[in-house]
mmCIF file of C-alpha atoms in Angstrom:
data_model
loop_
_atom_site.group_PDB
_atom_site.id
_atom_site.type_symbol
_atom_site.label_atom_id
_atom_site.label_comp_id
_atom_site.label_asym_id
_atom_site.label_seq_id
_atom_site.Cartn_x
_atom_site.Cartn_y
_atom_site.Cartn_z
ATOM 1 C CA UNK A 1 -113.301 64.579 216.169
ATOM 2 C CA UNK A 2 -115.931 63.057 218.394
ATOM 3 C CA UNK A 3 -116.307 64.599 221.829
ATOM 4 C CA UNK A 4 -118.464 63.859 224.862
ATOM 5 C CA UNK A 5 -119.821 66.518 227.220
ATOM 6 C CA UNK A 6 -121.720 65.884 230.426
ATOM 7 C CA UNK A 7 -124.458 68.234 231.604
ATOM 8 C CA UNK A 8 -127.123 68.307 234.260
ATOM 9 C CA UNK A 9 -127.951 69.472 237.734
ATOM 10 C CA UNK A 10 -124.931 69.943 239.964
ATOM 11 C CA UNK A 11 -126.998 69.894 243.149
ATOM 12 C CA UNK A 12 -129.495 67.203 244.083
ATOM 13 C CA UNK A 13 -131.406 66.782 247.335
ATOM 14 C CA UNK A 14 -131.270 63.490 249.244
ATOM 15 C CA UNK A 15 -133.893 60.939 248.169
ATOM 16 C CA UNK A 16 -134.403 62.705 244.831
ATOM 17 C CA UNK A 17 -133.368 61.598 241.341
ATOM 18 C CA UNK A 18 -130.054 62.559 239.754
ATOM 19 C CA UNK A 19 -130.308 63.213 236.018
ATOM 20 C CA UNK A 20 -127.391 63.765 233.667
ATOM 21 C CA UNK A 21 -126.996 63.812 229.918
ATOM 22 C CA UNK A 22 -123.968 63.268 227.728
ATOM 23 C CA UNK A 23 -123.948 65.146 224.468
ATOM 24 C CA UNK A 24 -122.080 63.623 221.563
ATOM 25 C CA UNK A 25 -120.554 66.175 219.200
ATOM 26 C CA UNK A 26 -118.513 65.766 216.065
ATOM 27 C CA UNK A 27 -120.338 62.623 215.012
ATOM 28 C CA UNK A 28 -123.470 60.546 215.329
ATOM 29 C CA UNK A 29 -124.266 58.471 218.374
ATOM 30 C CA UNK A 30 -125.821 55.973 215.976
ATOM 31 C CA UNK A 31 -122.779 55.386 213.790
ATOM 32 C CA UNK A 32 -120.795 52.261 214.385
ATOM 33 C CA UNK A 33 -121.225 49.559 216.992
ATOM 34 C CA UNK A 34 -120.510 51.703 220.015
ATOM 35 C CA UNK A 35 -121.731 51.278 223.556
ATOM 36 C CA UNK A 36 -122.234 54.049 226.079
ATOM 37 C CA UNK A 37 -121.397 54.091 229.772
ATOM 38 C CA UNK A 38 -121.415 56.192 232.904
ATOM 39 C CA UNK A 39 -118.625 56.174 235.470
ATOM 40 C CA UNK A 40 -118.196 58.168 238.666
ATOM 41 C CA UNK A 41 -115.484 59.099 241.116
ATOM 42 C CA UNK A 42 -116.494 60.144 244.644
ATOM 43 C CA UNK A 43 -114.189 62.613 246.406
ATOM 44 C CA UNK A 44 -111.074 60.852 247.662
ATOM 45 C CA UNK A 45 -112.127 57.517 246.202
ATOM 46 C CA UNK A 46 -111.569 55.454 243.082
ATOM 47 C CA UNK A 47 -113.572 55.202 239.888
ATOM 48 C CA UNK A 48 -116.772 53.166 239.763
ATOM 49 C CA UNK A 49 -118.498 51.953 236.613
ATOM 50 C CA UNK A 50 -122.267 52.526 236.867
ATOM 51 C CA UNK A 51 -124.026 51.246 233.796
ATOM 52 C CA UNK A 52 -123.925 50.555 230.120
ATOM 53 C CA UNK A 53 -126.116 50.601 227.044
ATOM 54 C CA UNK A 54 -124.975 48.370 224.244
ATOM 55 C CA UNK A 55 -125.369 49.460 220.625
ATOM 56 C CA UNK A 56 -128.108 46.812 220.402
ATOM 57 C CA UNK A 57 -130.139 48.654 223.047
ATOM 58 C CA UNK A 58 -129.596 46.187 225.852
ATOM 59 C CA UNK A 59 -128.332 47.457 229.167
ATOM 60 C CA UNK A 60 -126.244 46.256 232.065
ATOM 61 C CA UNK A 61 -125.814 47.902 235.420
ATOM 62 C CA UNK A 62 -123.424 47.591 238.317
ATOM 63 C CA UNK A 63 -125.197 45.380 240.877
ATOM 64 C CA UNK A 64 -123.766 47.534 243.686
ATOM 65 C CA UNK A 65 -126.183 50.318 242.715
ATOM 66 C CA UNK A 66 -129.175 48.180 243.715
ATOM 67 C CA UNK A 67 -131.157 48.900 240.553
ATOM 68 C CA UNK A 68 -131.137 52.674 241.126
ATOM 69 C CA UNK A 69 -129.505 53.412 237.782
ATOM 70 C CA UNK A 70 -130.960 53.704 234.285
ATOM 71 C CA UNK A 71 -128.967 54.479 231.127
ATOM 72 C CA UNK A 72 -130.801 55.457 227.970
ATOM 73 C CA UNK A 73 -129.884 56.720 224.509
ATOM 74 C CA UNK A 74 -131.782 59.374 222.572
ATOM 75 C CA UNK A 75 -130.624 59.097 218.982
ATOM 76 C CA UNK A 76 -132.800 62.023 217.874
ATOM 77 C CA UNK A 77 -130.827 64.427 220.078
ATOM 78 C CA UNK A 78 -127.502 62.609 219.795
ATOM 79 C CA UNK A 79 -127.112 62.132 223.510
ATOM 80 C CA UNK A 80 -127.375 59.541 226.217
ATOM 81 C CA UNK A 81 -128.557 59.867 229.778
ATOM 82 C CA UNK A 82 -128.131 58.668 233.333
ATOM 83 C CA UNK A 83 -130.841 58.583 235.960
ATOM 84 C CA UNK A 84 -130.115 57.556 239.528
ATOM 85 C CA UNK A 85 -132.929 57.361 242.035
ATOM 86 C CA UNK A 86 -132.999 57.739 245.820
ATOM 87 C CA UNK A 87 -129.657 59.506 246.036
ATOM 88 C CA UNK A 88 -127.749 60.025 249.264
ATOM 89 C CA UNK A 89 -124.611 61.938 250.188
ATOM 90 C CA UNK A 90 -122.644 58.852 249.155
ATOM 91 C CA UNK A 91 -123.634 59.577 245.554
ATOM 92 C CA UNK A 92 -121.719 62.862 245.572
ATOM 93 C CA UNK A 93 -119.101 62.427 242.862
ATOM 94 C CA UNK A 94 -117.701 63.573 239.556
ATOM 95 C CA UNK A 95 -119.727 61.759 236.911
ATOM 96 C CA UNK A 96 -118.198 60.841 233.558
ATOM 97 C CA UNK A 97 -119.690 59.545 230.351
ATOM 98 C CA UNK A 98 -117.626 57.234 228.184
ATOM 99 C CA UNK A 99 -117.747 55.279 224.951
ATOM 100 C CA UNK A 100 -116.661 51.735 224.225
ATOM 101 C CA UNK A 101 -115.900 50.760 220.675
ATOM 102 C CA UNK A 102 -116.368 47.387 218.957
ATOM 103 C CA UNK A 103 -112.658 46.788 218.462
ATOM 104 C CA UNK A 104 -111.231 48.380 221.581
ATOM 105 C CA UNK A 105 -112.286 46.697 224.772
ATOM 106 C CA UNK A 106 -112.970 49.176 227.500
ATOM 107 C CA UNK A 107 -113.447 52.880 226.976
ATOM 108 C CA UNK A 108 -111.786 54.740 224.135
ATOM 109 C CA UNK A 109 -113.385 58.140 224.697
ATOM 110 C CA UNK A 110 -114.346 60.036 227.856
ATOM 111 C CA UNK A 111 -116.058 63.274 228.794
ATOM 112 C CA UNK A 112 -114.414 65.759 231.141
ATOM 113 C CA UNK A 113 -116.837 64.979 233.936
ATOM 114 C CA UNK A 114 -119.359 66.955 235.944
ATOM 115 C CA UNK A 115 -119.573 67.304 239.712
ATOM 116 C CA UNK A 116 -122.826 66.334 241.342
ATOM 117 C CA UNK A 117 -123.313 67.150 245.007
ATOM 118 C CA UNK A 118 -126.095 65.588 247.032
ATOM 119 C CA UNK A 119 -127.077 67.987 249.781
ATOM 120 C CA UNK A 120 -130.207 69.254 251.479
ATOM 121 C CA UNK B 1 -116.250 41.092 240.761
ATOM 122 C CA UNK B 2 -112.596 41.609 239.826
ATOM 123 C CA UNK B 3 -110.642 43.812 242.203
ATOM 124 C CA UNK B 4 -107.742 45.789 240.740
ATOM 125 C CA UNK B 5 -105.020 46.757 243.201
ATOM 126 C CA UNK B 6 -102.980 49.616 241.796
ATOM 127 C CA UNK B 7 -99.743 50.907 243.289
ATOM 128 C CA UNK B 8 -98.302 53.265 244.209
ATOM 129 C CA UNK B 9 -101.092 55.760 244.864
ATOM 130 C CA UNK B 10 -98.644 58.642 244.580
ATOM 131 C CA UNK B 11 -95.194 59.003 243.135
ATOM 132 C CA UNK B 12 -92.784 61.791 242.440
ATOM 133 C CA UNK B 13 -90.278 61.602 239.583
ATOM 134 C CA UNK B 14 -87.587 63.712 237.971
ATOM 135 C CA UNK B 15 -87.519 64.352 234.212
ATOM 136 C CA UNK B 16 -85.679 61.499 232.542
ATOM 137 C CA UNK B 17 -86.619 58.927 235.186
ATOM 138 C CA UNK B 18 -88.150 55.556 234.423
ATOM 139 C CA UNK B 19 -91.313 54.834 236.399
ATOM 140 C CA UNK B 20 -93.438 51.749 236.829
ATOM 141 C CA UNK B 21 -97.053 51.612 237.943
ATOM 142 C CA UNK B 22 -98.503 48.267 238.928
ATOM 143 C CA UNK B 23 -102.019 46.915 238.596
ATOM 144 C CA UNK B 24 -102.832 43.475 240.036
ATOM 145 C CA UNK B 25 -106.107 41.695 239.373
ATOM 146 C CA UNK B 26 -107.847 39.431 241.875
ATOM 147 C CA UNK B 27 -108.518 36.905 239.111
ATOM 148 C CA UNK B 28 -107.254 36.072 235.640
ATOM 149 C CA UNK B 29 -108.374 38.738 233.157
ATOM 150 C CA UNK B 30 -106.241 37.650 230.194
ATOM 151 C CA UNK B 31 -105.055 40.858 228.506
ATOM 152 C CA UNK B 32 -108.323 42.728 229.058
ATOM 153 C CA UNK B 33 -106.740 45.700 230.756
ATOM 154 C CA UNK B 34 -106.333 49.310 229.650
ATOM 155 C CA UNK B 35 -104.313 52.205 231.029
ATOM 156 C CA UNK B 36 -105.512 55.797 231.053
ATOM 157 C CA UNK B 37 -104.030 59.211 231.716
ATOM 158 C CA UNK B 38 -106.087 62.064 233.114
ATOM 159 C CA UNK B 39 -105.021 65.639 233.755
ATOM 160 C CA UNK B 40 -107.066 67.983 235.975
ATOM 161 C CA UNK B 41 -110.171 69.285 234.226
ATOM 162 C CA UNK B 42 -109.542 67.179 231.133
ATOM 163 C CA UNK B 43 -111.049 64.009 229.748
ATOM 164 C CA UNK B 44 -109.195 60.777 230.423
ATOM 165 C CA UNK B 45 -107.096 59.516 227.509
ATOM 166 C CA UNK B 46 -106.584 55.867 226.575
ATOM 167 C CA UNK B 47 -102.846 55.260 226.376
ATOM 168 C CA UNK B 48 -102.453 51.465 226.487
ATOM 169 C CA UNK B 49 -105.084 48.964 225.355
ATOM 170 C CA UNK B 50 -105.163 45.202 225.680
ATOM 171 C CA UNK B 51 -102.380 45.369 228.289
ATOM 172 C CA UNK B 52 -99.529 46.001 225.867
ATOM 173 C CA UNK B 53 -100.731 47.915 222.784
ATOM 174 C CA UNK B 54 -99.712 51.556 222.584
ATOM 175 C CA UNK B 55 -102.561 53.710 221.297
ATOM 176 C CA UNK B 56 -101.850 55.687 218.132
ATOM 177 C CA UNK B 57 -100.539 59.139 218.900
ATOM 178 C CA UNK B 58 -99.238 58.266 222.352
ATOM 179 C CA UNK B 59 -95.488 58.806 222.772
ATOM 180 C CA UNK B 60 -93.406 55.596 222.671
ATOM 181 C CA UNK B 61 -91.946 56.327 226.096
ATOM 182 C CA UNK B 62 -95.172 54.774 227.386
ATOM 183 C CA UNK B 63 -95.411 50.982 227.399
ATOM 184 C CA UNK B 64 -97.511 48.286 229.003
ATOM 185 C CA UNK B 65 -96.730 44.730 229.996
ATOM 186 C CA UNK B 66 -98.377 41.817 231.717
ATOM 187 C CA UNK B 67 -101.019 39.161 231.287
ATOM 188 C CA UNK B 68 -103.431 37.352 233.528
ATOM 189 C CA UNK B 69 -103.225 39.038 236.917
ATOM 190 C CA UNK B 70 -100.137 41.245 236.937
ATOM 191 C CA UNK B 71 -99.783 44.336 234.760
ATOM 192 C CA UNK B 72 -97.367 47.240 234.583
ATOM 193 C CA UNK B 73 -97.411 50.655 232.981
ATOM 194 C CA UNK B 74 -93.894 51.944 232.309
ATOM 195 C CA UNK B 75 -92.902 55.463 231.380
ATOM 196 C CA UNK B 76 -89.314 55.487 230.176
ATOM 197 C CA UNK B 77 -87.803 58.966 230.211
ATOM 198 C CA UNK B 78 -90.411 60.967 232.113
ATOM 199 C CA UNK B 79 -91.236 64.431 230.778
ATOM 200 C CA UNK B 80 -92.883 67.283 232.663
ATOM 201 C CA UNK B 81 -96.062 66.902 230.608
ATOM 202 C CA UNK B 82 -96.512 63.394 232.040
ATOM 203 C CA UNK B 83 -97.681 64.802 235.375
ATOM 204 C CA UNK B 84 -101.174 63.343 235.653
ATOM 205 C CA UNK B 85 -103.465 60.787 237.279
ATOM 206 C CA UNK B 86 -103.060 57.277 235.819
ATOM 207 C CA UNK B 87 -105.510 54.422 236.260
ATOM 208 C CA UNK B 88 -106.150 50.921 234.979
ATOM 209 C CA UNK B 89 -109.455 49.403 233.870
ATOM 210 C CA UNK B 90 -110.368 45.739 233.470
ATOM 211 C CA UNK B 91 -112.984 44.962 230.817
ATOM 212 C CA UNK B 92 -112.797 41.191 231.032
ATOM 213 C CA UNK B 93 -115.983 40.787 233.044
ATOM 214 C CA UNK B 94 -118.873 42.802 234.403
ATOM 215 C CA UNK B 95 -118.947 44.917 236.380
ATOM 216 C CA UNK B 96 -115.967 46.690 234.836
ATOM 217 C CA UNK B 97 -113.620 47.766 237.615
ATOM 218 C CA UNK B 98 -110.808 50.246 238.037
ATOM 219 C CA UNK B 99 -107.592 50.538 239.950
ATOM 220 C CA UNK B 100 -107.526 53.236 242.619
ATOM 221 C CA UNK B 101 -105.205 55.349 240.489
ATOM 222 C CA UNK B 102 -101.732 56.828 240.736
ATOM 223 C CA UNK B 103 -100.958 60.526 240.942
ATOM 224 C CA UNK B 104 -97.639 61.198 239.228
ATOM 225 C CA UNK B 105 -95.847 64.381 240.224
ATOM 226 C CA UNK B 106 -92.872 65.690 238.263
ATOM 227 C CA UNK B 107 -90.268 67.478 240.359
#
């Protein structure tokens, strides 16, 4: 059974770059026409979709992030990544990776999430 | 951007109760809405897709209804294991957006 697991630095200093990876286990990230996303939930707030890499390799990002986000897929290591530049305290959140399938609109599989705190 | 207004943000129910959670979209999203359940420390689980389709393996006490701008998640005959955070997602247009979520407490 396919599973997603987020990993990365839990503490990031303001103005630096947040980097997270999502490992895909139990299957290949390359199989099927799946797309891969990142979502976050700041403390006390709702969920926010950040960005997306389609199976074709094209990407789309939430305009609210002002081009600070990059999503990439590394098929050789069976994982995908999130990079967010110029972070501030407002970027403190639980970050989730998620998969969207070709037949199910929206996300059909999620990771458990990882807390990232932006602090000096 | 489509805004999803979800209510209530918190509810408390007794085993056996019927509960409804609402999700209202700021524009027509057809049936492009999913419902999810998340328990603390666990991955979110897709329970209803395309507004009304129950996902395989999800108990039939869960159901979804609605189309266009008004959607409802119903749990008919609440069980203690249903205590969780529930949220809706619209995937009709980018950026995908979420409801604020509902925390369901079982008394």
